[in-house]
XYZ file of C-alpha atoms in Angstrom:
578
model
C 149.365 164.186 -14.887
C 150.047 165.132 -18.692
C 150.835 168.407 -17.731
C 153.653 167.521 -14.834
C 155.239 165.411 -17.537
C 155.622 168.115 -20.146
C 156.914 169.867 -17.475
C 159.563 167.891 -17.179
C 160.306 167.000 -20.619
C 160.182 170.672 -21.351
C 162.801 171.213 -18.115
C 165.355 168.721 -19.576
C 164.888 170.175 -23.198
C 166.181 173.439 -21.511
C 168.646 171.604 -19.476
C 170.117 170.198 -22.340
C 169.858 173.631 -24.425
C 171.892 174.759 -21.539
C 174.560 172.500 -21.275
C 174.982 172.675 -25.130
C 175.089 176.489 -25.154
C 177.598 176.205 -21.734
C 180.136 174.386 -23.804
C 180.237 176.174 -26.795
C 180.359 179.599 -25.106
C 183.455 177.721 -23.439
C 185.210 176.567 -26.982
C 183.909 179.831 -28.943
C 183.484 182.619 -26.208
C 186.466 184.776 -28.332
C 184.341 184.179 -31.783
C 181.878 186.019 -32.210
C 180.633 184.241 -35.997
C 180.155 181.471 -33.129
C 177.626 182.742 -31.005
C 175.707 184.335 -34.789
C 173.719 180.896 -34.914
C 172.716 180.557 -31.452
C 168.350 180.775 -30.855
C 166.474 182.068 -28.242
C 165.517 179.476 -25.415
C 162.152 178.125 -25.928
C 159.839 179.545 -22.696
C 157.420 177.097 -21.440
C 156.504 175.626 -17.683
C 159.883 175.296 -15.898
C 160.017 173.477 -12.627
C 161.927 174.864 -9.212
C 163.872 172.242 -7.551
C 164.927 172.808 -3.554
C 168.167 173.407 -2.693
C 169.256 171.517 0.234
C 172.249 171.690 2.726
C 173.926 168.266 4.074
C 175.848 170.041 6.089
C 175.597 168.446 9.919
C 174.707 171.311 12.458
C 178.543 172.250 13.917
C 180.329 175.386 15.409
C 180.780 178.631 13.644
C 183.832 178.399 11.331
C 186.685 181.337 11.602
C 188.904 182.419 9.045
C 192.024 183.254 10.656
C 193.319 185.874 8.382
C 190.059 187.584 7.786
C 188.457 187.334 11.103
C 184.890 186.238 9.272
C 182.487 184.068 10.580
C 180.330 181.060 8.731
C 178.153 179.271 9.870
C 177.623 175.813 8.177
C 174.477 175.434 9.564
C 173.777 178.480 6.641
C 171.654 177.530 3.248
C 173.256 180.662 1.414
C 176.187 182.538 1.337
C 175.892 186.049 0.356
C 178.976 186.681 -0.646
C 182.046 184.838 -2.378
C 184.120 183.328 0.588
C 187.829 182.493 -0.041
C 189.265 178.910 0.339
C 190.555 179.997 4.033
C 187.437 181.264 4.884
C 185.792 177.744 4.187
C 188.821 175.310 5.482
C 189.186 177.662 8.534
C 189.027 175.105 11.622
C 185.493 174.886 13.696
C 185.391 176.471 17.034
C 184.393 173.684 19.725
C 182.106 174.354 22.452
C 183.611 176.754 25.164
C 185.865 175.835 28.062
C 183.170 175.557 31.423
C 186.290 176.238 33.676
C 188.093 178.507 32.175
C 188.227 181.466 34.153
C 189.198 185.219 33.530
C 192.948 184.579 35.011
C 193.460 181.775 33.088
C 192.897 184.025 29.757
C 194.650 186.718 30.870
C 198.181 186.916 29.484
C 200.939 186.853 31.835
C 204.365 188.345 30.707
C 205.280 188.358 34.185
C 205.289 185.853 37.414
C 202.702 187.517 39.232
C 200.637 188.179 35.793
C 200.464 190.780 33.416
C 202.526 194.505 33.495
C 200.695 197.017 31.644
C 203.446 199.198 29.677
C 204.072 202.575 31.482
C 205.408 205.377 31.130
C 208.178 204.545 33.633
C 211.382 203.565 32.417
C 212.340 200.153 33.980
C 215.320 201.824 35.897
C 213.089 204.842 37.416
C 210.436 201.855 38.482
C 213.057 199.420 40.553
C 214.633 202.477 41.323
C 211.334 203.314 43.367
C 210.795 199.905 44.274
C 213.918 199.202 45.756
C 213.849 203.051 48.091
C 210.397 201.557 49.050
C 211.617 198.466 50.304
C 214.842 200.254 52.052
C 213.522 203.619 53.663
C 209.558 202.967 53.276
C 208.471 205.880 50.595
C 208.798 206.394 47.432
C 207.643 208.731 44.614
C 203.785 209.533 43.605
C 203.600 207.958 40.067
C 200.782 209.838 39.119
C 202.749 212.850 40.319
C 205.235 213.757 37.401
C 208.804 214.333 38.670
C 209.525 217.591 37.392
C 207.449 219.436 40.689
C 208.844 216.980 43.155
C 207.161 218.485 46.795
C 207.048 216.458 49.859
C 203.069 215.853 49.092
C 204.652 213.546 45.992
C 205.794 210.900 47.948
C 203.140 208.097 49.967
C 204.703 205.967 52.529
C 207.002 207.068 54.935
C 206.365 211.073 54.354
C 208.223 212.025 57.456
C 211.449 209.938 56.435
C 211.172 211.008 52.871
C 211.449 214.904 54.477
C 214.346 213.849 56.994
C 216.286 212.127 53.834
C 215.406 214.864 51.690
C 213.844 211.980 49.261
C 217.563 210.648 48.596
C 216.972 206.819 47.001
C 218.981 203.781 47.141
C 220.937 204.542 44.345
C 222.295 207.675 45.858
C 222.484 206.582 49.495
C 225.060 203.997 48.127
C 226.889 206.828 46.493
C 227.125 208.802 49.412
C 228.230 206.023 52.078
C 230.535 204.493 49.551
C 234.335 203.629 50.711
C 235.947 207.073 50.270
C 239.468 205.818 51.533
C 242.563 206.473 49.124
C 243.989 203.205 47.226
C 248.100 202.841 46.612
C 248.985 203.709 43.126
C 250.613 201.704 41.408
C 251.902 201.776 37.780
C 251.154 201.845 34.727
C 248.923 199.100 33.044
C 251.819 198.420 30.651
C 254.427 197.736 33.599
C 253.936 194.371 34.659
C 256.349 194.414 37.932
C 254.237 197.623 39.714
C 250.775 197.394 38.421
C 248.294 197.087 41.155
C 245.145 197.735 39.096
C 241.886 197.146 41.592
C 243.852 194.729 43.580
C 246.001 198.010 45.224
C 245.386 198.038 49.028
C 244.432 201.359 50.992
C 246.704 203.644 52.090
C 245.674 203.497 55.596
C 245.655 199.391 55.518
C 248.300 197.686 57.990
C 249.635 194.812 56.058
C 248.064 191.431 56.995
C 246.376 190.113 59.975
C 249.588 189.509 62.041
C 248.966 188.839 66.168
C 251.328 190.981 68.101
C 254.772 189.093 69.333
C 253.166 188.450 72.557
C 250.453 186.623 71.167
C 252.462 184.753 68.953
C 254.479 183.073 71.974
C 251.352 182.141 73.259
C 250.064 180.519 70.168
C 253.597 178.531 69.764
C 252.678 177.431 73.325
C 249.296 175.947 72.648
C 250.776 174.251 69.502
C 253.245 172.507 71.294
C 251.213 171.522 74.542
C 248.793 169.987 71.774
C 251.445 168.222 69.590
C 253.018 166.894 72.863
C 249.403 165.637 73.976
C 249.050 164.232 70.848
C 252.361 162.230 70.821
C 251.406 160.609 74.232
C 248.202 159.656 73.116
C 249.543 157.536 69.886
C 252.755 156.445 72.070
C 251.487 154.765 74.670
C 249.189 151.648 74.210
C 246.788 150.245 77.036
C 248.590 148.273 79.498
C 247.877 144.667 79.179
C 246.620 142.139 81.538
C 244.737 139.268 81.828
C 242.760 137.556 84.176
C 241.454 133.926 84.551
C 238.023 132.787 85.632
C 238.258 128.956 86.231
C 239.999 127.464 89.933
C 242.705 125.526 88.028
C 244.313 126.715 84.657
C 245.291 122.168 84.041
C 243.619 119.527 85.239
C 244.750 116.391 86.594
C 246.619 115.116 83.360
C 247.973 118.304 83.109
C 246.052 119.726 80.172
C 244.575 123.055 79.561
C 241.701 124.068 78.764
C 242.899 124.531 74.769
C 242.883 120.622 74.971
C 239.633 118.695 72.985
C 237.187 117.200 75.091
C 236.156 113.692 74.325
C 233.249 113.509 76.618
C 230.651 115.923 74.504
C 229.019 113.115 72.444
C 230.612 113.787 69.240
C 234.047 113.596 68.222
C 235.840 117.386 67.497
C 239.166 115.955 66.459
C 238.267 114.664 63.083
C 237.017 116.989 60.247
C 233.901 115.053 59.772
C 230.353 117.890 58.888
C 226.963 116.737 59.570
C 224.939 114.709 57.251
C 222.013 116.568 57.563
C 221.824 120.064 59.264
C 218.172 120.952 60.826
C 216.797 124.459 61.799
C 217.755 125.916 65.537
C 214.314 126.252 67.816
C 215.286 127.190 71.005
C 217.569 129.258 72.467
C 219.860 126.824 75.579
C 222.235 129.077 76.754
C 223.247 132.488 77.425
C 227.130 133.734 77.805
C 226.831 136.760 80.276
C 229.834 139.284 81.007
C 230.588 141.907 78.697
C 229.190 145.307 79.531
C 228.971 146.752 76.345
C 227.755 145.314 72.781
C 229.977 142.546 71.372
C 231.378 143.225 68.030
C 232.537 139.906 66.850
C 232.781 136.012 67.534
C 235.341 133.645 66.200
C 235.154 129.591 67.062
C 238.557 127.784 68.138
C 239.875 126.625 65.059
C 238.828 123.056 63.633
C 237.341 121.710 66.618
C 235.065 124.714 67.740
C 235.067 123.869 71.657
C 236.102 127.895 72.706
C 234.359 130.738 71.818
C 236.392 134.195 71.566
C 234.365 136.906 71.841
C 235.310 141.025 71.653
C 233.423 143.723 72.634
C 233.525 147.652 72.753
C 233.921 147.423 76.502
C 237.283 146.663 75.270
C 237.673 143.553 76.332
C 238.195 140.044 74.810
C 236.707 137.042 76.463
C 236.893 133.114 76.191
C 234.372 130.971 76.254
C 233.427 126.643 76.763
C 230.964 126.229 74.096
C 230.755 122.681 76.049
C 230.332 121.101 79.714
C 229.696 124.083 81.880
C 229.838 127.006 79.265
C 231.848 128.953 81.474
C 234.244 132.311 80.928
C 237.633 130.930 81.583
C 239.911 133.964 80.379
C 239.994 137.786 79.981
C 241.900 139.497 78.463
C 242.194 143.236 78.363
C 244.630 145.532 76.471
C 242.587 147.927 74.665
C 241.563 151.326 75.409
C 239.313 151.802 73.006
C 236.402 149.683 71.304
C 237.945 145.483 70.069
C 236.583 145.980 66.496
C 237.983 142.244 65.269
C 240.172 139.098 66.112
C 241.485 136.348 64.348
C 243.280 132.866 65.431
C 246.030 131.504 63.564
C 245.730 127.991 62.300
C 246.306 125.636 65.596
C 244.056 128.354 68.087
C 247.475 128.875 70.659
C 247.812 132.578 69.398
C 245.150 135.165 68.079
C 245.217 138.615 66.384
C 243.072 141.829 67.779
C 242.222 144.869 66.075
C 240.534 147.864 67.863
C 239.757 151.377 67.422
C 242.942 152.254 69.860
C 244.900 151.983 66.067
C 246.570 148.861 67.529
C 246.660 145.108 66.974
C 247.910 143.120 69.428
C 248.946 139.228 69.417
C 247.696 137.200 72.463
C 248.624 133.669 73.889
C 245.731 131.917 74.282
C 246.591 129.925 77.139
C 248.610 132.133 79.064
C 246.702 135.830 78.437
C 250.350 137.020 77.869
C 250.108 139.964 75.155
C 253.273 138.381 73.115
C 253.395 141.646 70.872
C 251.752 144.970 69.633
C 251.723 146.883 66.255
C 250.297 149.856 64.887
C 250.720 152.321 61.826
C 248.552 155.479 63.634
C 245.853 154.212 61.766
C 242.941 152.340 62.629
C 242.625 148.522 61.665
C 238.906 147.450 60.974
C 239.698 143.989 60.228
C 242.681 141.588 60.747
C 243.456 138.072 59.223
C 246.273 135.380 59.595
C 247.879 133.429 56.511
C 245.976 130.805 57.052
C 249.160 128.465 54.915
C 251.202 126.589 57.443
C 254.140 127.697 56.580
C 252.836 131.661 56.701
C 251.866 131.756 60.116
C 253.945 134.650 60.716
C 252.270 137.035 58.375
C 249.009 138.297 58.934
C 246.953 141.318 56.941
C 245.031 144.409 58.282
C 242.560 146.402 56.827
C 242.959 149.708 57.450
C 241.058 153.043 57.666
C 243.644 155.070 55.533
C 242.402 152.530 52.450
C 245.538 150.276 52.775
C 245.647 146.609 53.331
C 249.024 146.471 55.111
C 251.251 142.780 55.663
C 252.939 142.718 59.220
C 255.645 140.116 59.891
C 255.412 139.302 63.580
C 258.929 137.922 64.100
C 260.054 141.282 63.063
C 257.446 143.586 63.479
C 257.648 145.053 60.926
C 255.620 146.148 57.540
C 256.448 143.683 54.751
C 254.131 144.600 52.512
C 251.538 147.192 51.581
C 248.102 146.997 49.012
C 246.913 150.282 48.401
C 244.274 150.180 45.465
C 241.246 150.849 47.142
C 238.917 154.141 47.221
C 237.880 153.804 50.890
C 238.578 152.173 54.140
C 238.548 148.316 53.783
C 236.442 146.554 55.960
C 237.192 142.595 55.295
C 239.763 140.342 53.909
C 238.974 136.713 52.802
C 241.603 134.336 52.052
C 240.280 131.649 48.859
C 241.551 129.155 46.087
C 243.465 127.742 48.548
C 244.955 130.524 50.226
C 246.703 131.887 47.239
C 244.397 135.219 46.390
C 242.613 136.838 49.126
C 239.283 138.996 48.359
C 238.893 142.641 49.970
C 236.104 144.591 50.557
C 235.701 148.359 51.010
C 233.788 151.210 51.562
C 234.285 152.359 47.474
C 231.427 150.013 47.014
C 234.035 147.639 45.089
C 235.552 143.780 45.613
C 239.124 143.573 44.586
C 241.210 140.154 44.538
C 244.679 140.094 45.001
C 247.532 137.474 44.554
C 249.329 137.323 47.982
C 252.145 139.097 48.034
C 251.547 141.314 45.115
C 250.233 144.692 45.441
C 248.158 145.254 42.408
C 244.487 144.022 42.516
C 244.127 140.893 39.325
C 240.188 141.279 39.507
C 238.165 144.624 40.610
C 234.413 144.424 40.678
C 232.294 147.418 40.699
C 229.054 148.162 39.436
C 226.861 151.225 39.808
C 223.759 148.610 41.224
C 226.284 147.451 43.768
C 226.775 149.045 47.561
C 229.293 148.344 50.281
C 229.917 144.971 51.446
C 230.963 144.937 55.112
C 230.542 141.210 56.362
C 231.829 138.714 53.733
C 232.306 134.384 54.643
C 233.386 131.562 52.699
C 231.369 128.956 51.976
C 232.174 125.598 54.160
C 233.110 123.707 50.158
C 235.590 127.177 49.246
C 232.945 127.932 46.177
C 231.151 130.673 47.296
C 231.331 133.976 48.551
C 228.534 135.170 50.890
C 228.586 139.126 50.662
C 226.425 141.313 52.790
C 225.219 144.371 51.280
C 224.431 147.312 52.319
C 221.134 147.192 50.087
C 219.425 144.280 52.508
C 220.745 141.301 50.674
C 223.030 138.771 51.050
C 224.933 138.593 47.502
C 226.403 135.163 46.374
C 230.046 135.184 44.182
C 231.987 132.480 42.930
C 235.314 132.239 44.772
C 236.946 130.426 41.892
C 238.236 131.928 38.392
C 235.592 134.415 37.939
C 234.507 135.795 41.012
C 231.310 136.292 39.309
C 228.095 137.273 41.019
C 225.421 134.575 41.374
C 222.132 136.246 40.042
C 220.125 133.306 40.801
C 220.948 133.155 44.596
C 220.261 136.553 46.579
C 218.680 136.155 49.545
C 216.158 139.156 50.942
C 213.627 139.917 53.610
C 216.390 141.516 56.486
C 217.370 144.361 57.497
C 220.682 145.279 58.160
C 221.333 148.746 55.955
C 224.069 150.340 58.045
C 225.400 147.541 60.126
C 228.130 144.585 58.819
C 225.705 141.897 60.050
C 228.144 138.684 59.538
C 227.044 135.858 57.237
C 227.353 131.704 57.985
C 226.830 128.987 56.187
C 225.418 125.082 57.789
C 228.142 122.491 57.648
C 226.385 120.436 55.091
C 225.799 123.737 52.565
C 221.772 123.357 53.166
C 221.513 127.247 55.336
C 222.521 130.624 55.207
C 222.066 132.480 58.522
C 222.503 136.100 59.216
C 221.640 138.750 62.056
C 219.859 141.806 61.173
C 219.396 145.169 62.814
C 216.386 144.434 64.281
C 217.959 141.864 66.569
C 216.497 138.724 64.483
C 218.047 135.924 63.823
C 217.205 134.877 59.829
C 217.918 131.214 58.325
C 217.409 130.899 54.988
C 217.273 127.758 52.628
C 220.839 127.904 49.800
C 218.907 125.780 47.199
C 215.712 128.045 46.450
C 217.042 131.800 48.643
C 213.288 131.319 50.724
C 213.815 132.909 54.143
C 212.789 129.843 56.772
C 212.549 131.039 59.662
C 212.998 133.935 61.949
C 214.035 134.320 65.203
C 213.835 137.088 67.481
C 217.349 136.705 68.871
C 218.859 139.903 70.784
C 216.991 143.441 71.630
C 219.637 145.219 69.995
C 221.704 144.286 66.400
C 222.324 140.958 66.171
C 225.699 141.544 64.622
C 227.469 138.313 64.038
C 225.480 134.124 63.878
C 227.874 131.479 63.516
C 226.739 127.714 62.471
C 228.754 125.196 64.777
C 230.995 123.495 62.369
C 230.144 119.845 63.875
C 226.824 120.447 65.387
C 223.800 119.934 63.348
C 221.405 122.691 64.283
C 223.760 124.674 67.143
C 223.772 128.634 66.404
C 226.025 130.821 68.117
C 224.393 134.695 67.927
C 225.696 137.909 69.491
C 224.060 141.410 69.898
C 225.215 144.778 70.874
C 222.946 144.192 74.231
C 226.044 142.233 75.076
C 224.758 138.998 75.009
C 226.016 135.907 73.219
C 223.438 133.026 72.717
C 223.225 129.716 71.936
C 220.472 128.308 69.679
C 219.706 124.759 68.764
């Protein structure tokens, strides 16, 4: 035990020796009078102390610049490693799927192109004669003995072609024909530079004189065609459905029935509107789909109807529900009609580019107008004292005014980017909102032909059904994204975020929008044939309705009915729900 402790004592005496001797061979190394006075160190028992490595056991370490390897896991180093050497970053354990191709460098799409000796000419050169006459050169054979055994492929063709390439095959079949010369570069007037013609070239494409009298014929025969086409409308008649056009008081049938249970004269709505069930009736007679639907004005006891069997048909919505009048006019598709204020007279637009104002009672076609363009929708003045002017929305992006004393075009709005599919008279018939297919609403002041409010955002998408609320406040918009888009129709014209109502689908079809007397609905078709009633206060679809087989492209709430529906389809039905 004695002895271990000398040991030590004698270990730190030398220790300390050490440390002395270390720092004055630092301070005095230069002096040599310094290092005179030093002693030899005392030998006795010294003690060997373990060197030990906390190192944890990790991947080799790489220097990058020199390319040597240590191993941490090592106790000693053999020779003096440089700071790069020991910072170098630790190789982690090697990638289990990384396969040969995925180390292989690529310097090309297919993977990696060995330099050659092959100039990159010579090689697509050889490529390309490959791929055009099926041989090409030996590349271990050099070119300077060139033999027909240096070529693989197509040997035989190589012998026929005399192993010409694609370079020189384009040489030899080039265009070998003479050009005009023309002047000099500096002479503006007769320089023809590459644009000179060939000599042998006849000048233009011209037919022959015969064939140019038979070209001016076909021109004219189709010009003249033409010109009859646009010239001469449908011829109208009409033809009525009922035994006696008055009854016994001599009324007709425009007159208000009393005996229906509720009274149609006064402008009274509904307390309380309720949902439609059942479907009571079914007006049969059009052939084709039916486009649109209009109710007689203020009392709603005739339904007008047009369809693309171009024909217009009236309606009882009461008593017997029968067709009393046709009236027919059009040769082409009825796209949409309109009744002036008091119901005696309405407006017709259809894909013949005319409109056409009817009598109601008689079926007389009082008088036609057109601008060669086709009208997609059609609207009267609905002031008393404008009854004579009425607006179109045309296909050649114009609204257009039409005076119908005159016949002729008063006025003309032409602001929008696309063909304009409605026109919606508010704030008390002085403005009137249009919408188009640019995607955009524009309002305009009657009578003035620049637009005082444009809406357009890059969210929004054409709007081809619009309707005003039954209180003049609201807009109902249908868009072309499956929702029906609420904007105010006073001041603003701003767009109702809180009221959008969803779950239809109508994307490609100008399903029209109603509203329920008392404000409590909003009912639309869809392109599924459904009939969809939704609540105004909280946008939750109510109910559903399976309603036609094909589009259900119009639903109109009976002004003075509480639940009574009015749908039609393009199966050429028109239905009555309640």
């Amino acid at each position: 035990m004695s002895s271990a402790i000398e040991s030590l004592v004698s270990y730190r005496s030398d220790s300390d020796s050490e440390n002395e001797s270390d720092c004055s061979s630092r301070n005095d190394i230069n002096d040599p009078d310094a290092t005179a006075h030093l002693k030899p160190l005392p030998s006795g028992p010294t003690m060997t102390l373990a060197v030990l490595n906390a190192a944890p056991e990790v991947a080799v370490k790489e220097s990058v610049e020199t390319g040597q390897h240590l191993d941490p896991a090592l106790k000693e180093v053999t020779f003096n490693p440089t700071f790069e050497t020991l910072f170098a970053p630790e190789f982690g354990p090697i990638n289990p799927f990384k396969s040969q191709q995925m180390a292989a460098p690529r310097n090309m799409l297919s993977g990696y192109a060995e330099p050659a000796h092959l100039n990159d000419f010579m090689f697509e050169q050889q490529r390309r004669t490959f791929s055009t006459f099926g041989y090409a050169l030996d590349p271990s054979v050099g070119t300077a003995e060139v033999t027909n055994s240096s070529y693989i492929g197509a040997v035989d063709e190589a012998e026929k072609n005399k192993g010409i390439t694609v370079f020189e095959a384009a040489a030899k079949t080039g265009d070998k024909r003479k050009k005009v010369k023309g002047g000099e570069a500096g002479e503006i007037e007769t320089f023809l530079g590459p644009w000179a013609k060939y000599a042998d070239e006849k000048d233009g494409a011209k037919p022959s004189e015969e064939m140019q009298k038979e070209l001016d014929e076909i021109t004219a025969k189709r010009q003249k065609k033409g010109r009859n086409e646009e010239e001469a409308p449908a011829e109208e008649k009409t033809v009525l459905h009922v035994k006696d056009m008055y009854d016994y008081q001599g009324r007709s049938y425009l007159h208000v029935p009393q005996d229906v249970g509720i009274n149609l004269r006064t402008a009274d709505v509904p307390d309380k509107c309720y949902l439609p069930k059942k479907q009571i009736h079914v007006w049969t007679g059009h052939t084709k789909g039916v486009s649109a639907i209009r109710l007689f004005p203020a009392s709603g006891h005739l339904l007008l109807s047009a369809s693309m069997d171009c024909k217009i048909k009236l309606w009882e919505v009461y008593n017997e529900r029968r067709c009393i009048r046709t009236f027919i006019g059009h040769s082409k598709a009825v796209r949409d009609i309109c009744y002036n204020n008091d119901g005696t007279k309405f407006m017709s637009a259809a894909y013949d580019r005319y409109l056409k104002l009817w009598d109601t009672e008689t079926g007389q076609c009082i008088s036609r107008f057109t601008n060669r363009k086709v009208p997609y929708c059609v609207k009267f003045n609905p002031d008393e004292d404008k009854q004579n002017l009425f607006v179109a929305g045309m296909s050649d992006k114009k609204i257009v005014q039409w005076d119908i004393r005159t016949g002729e075009v008063v006025q003309e709005y032409d602001r929008h980017l696309g063909a304009v599919n409605t026109i919606t008279f508010v704030d008390e018939n002085r403005r009137f909102v249009s919408t188009s297919d640019d995607k955009s609403l524009r309002v305009w002041e009657w009578d003035i032909p620049v637009d005082f409010k444009y809406i357009a955002e890059p969210s929004m998408h054409s709007m081809p059904a619009v309707t005003l609320s039954p209180n003049g406040k609201w807009l109902a918009c249908q868009s072309m994204d499956n929702q029906i888009l609420i904007f105010g129709a006073q001041n603003r014209f701003r767009l109702n975020k809180k009221k959008i109502f969803k779950g239809h689908m109508v994307a490609g079809y100008a399903c029209q929008v109603d509203f329920s007397p008392d404000m409590s609905y909003v009912v639309s078709g869809d392109a599924d044939g459904k009939l969809n009633i939704w609540d105004w206060k909280t946008t939750k679809l109510y109910h559903r309705i399976k309603a036609h087989d094909k589009v259900c492209i119009s639903a109109l709430w009976h002004p003075h009915e509480t639940s009574k529906v009015i749908t039609c389809g393009w199966d050429g039905l028109i239905k009555l729900w309640d």
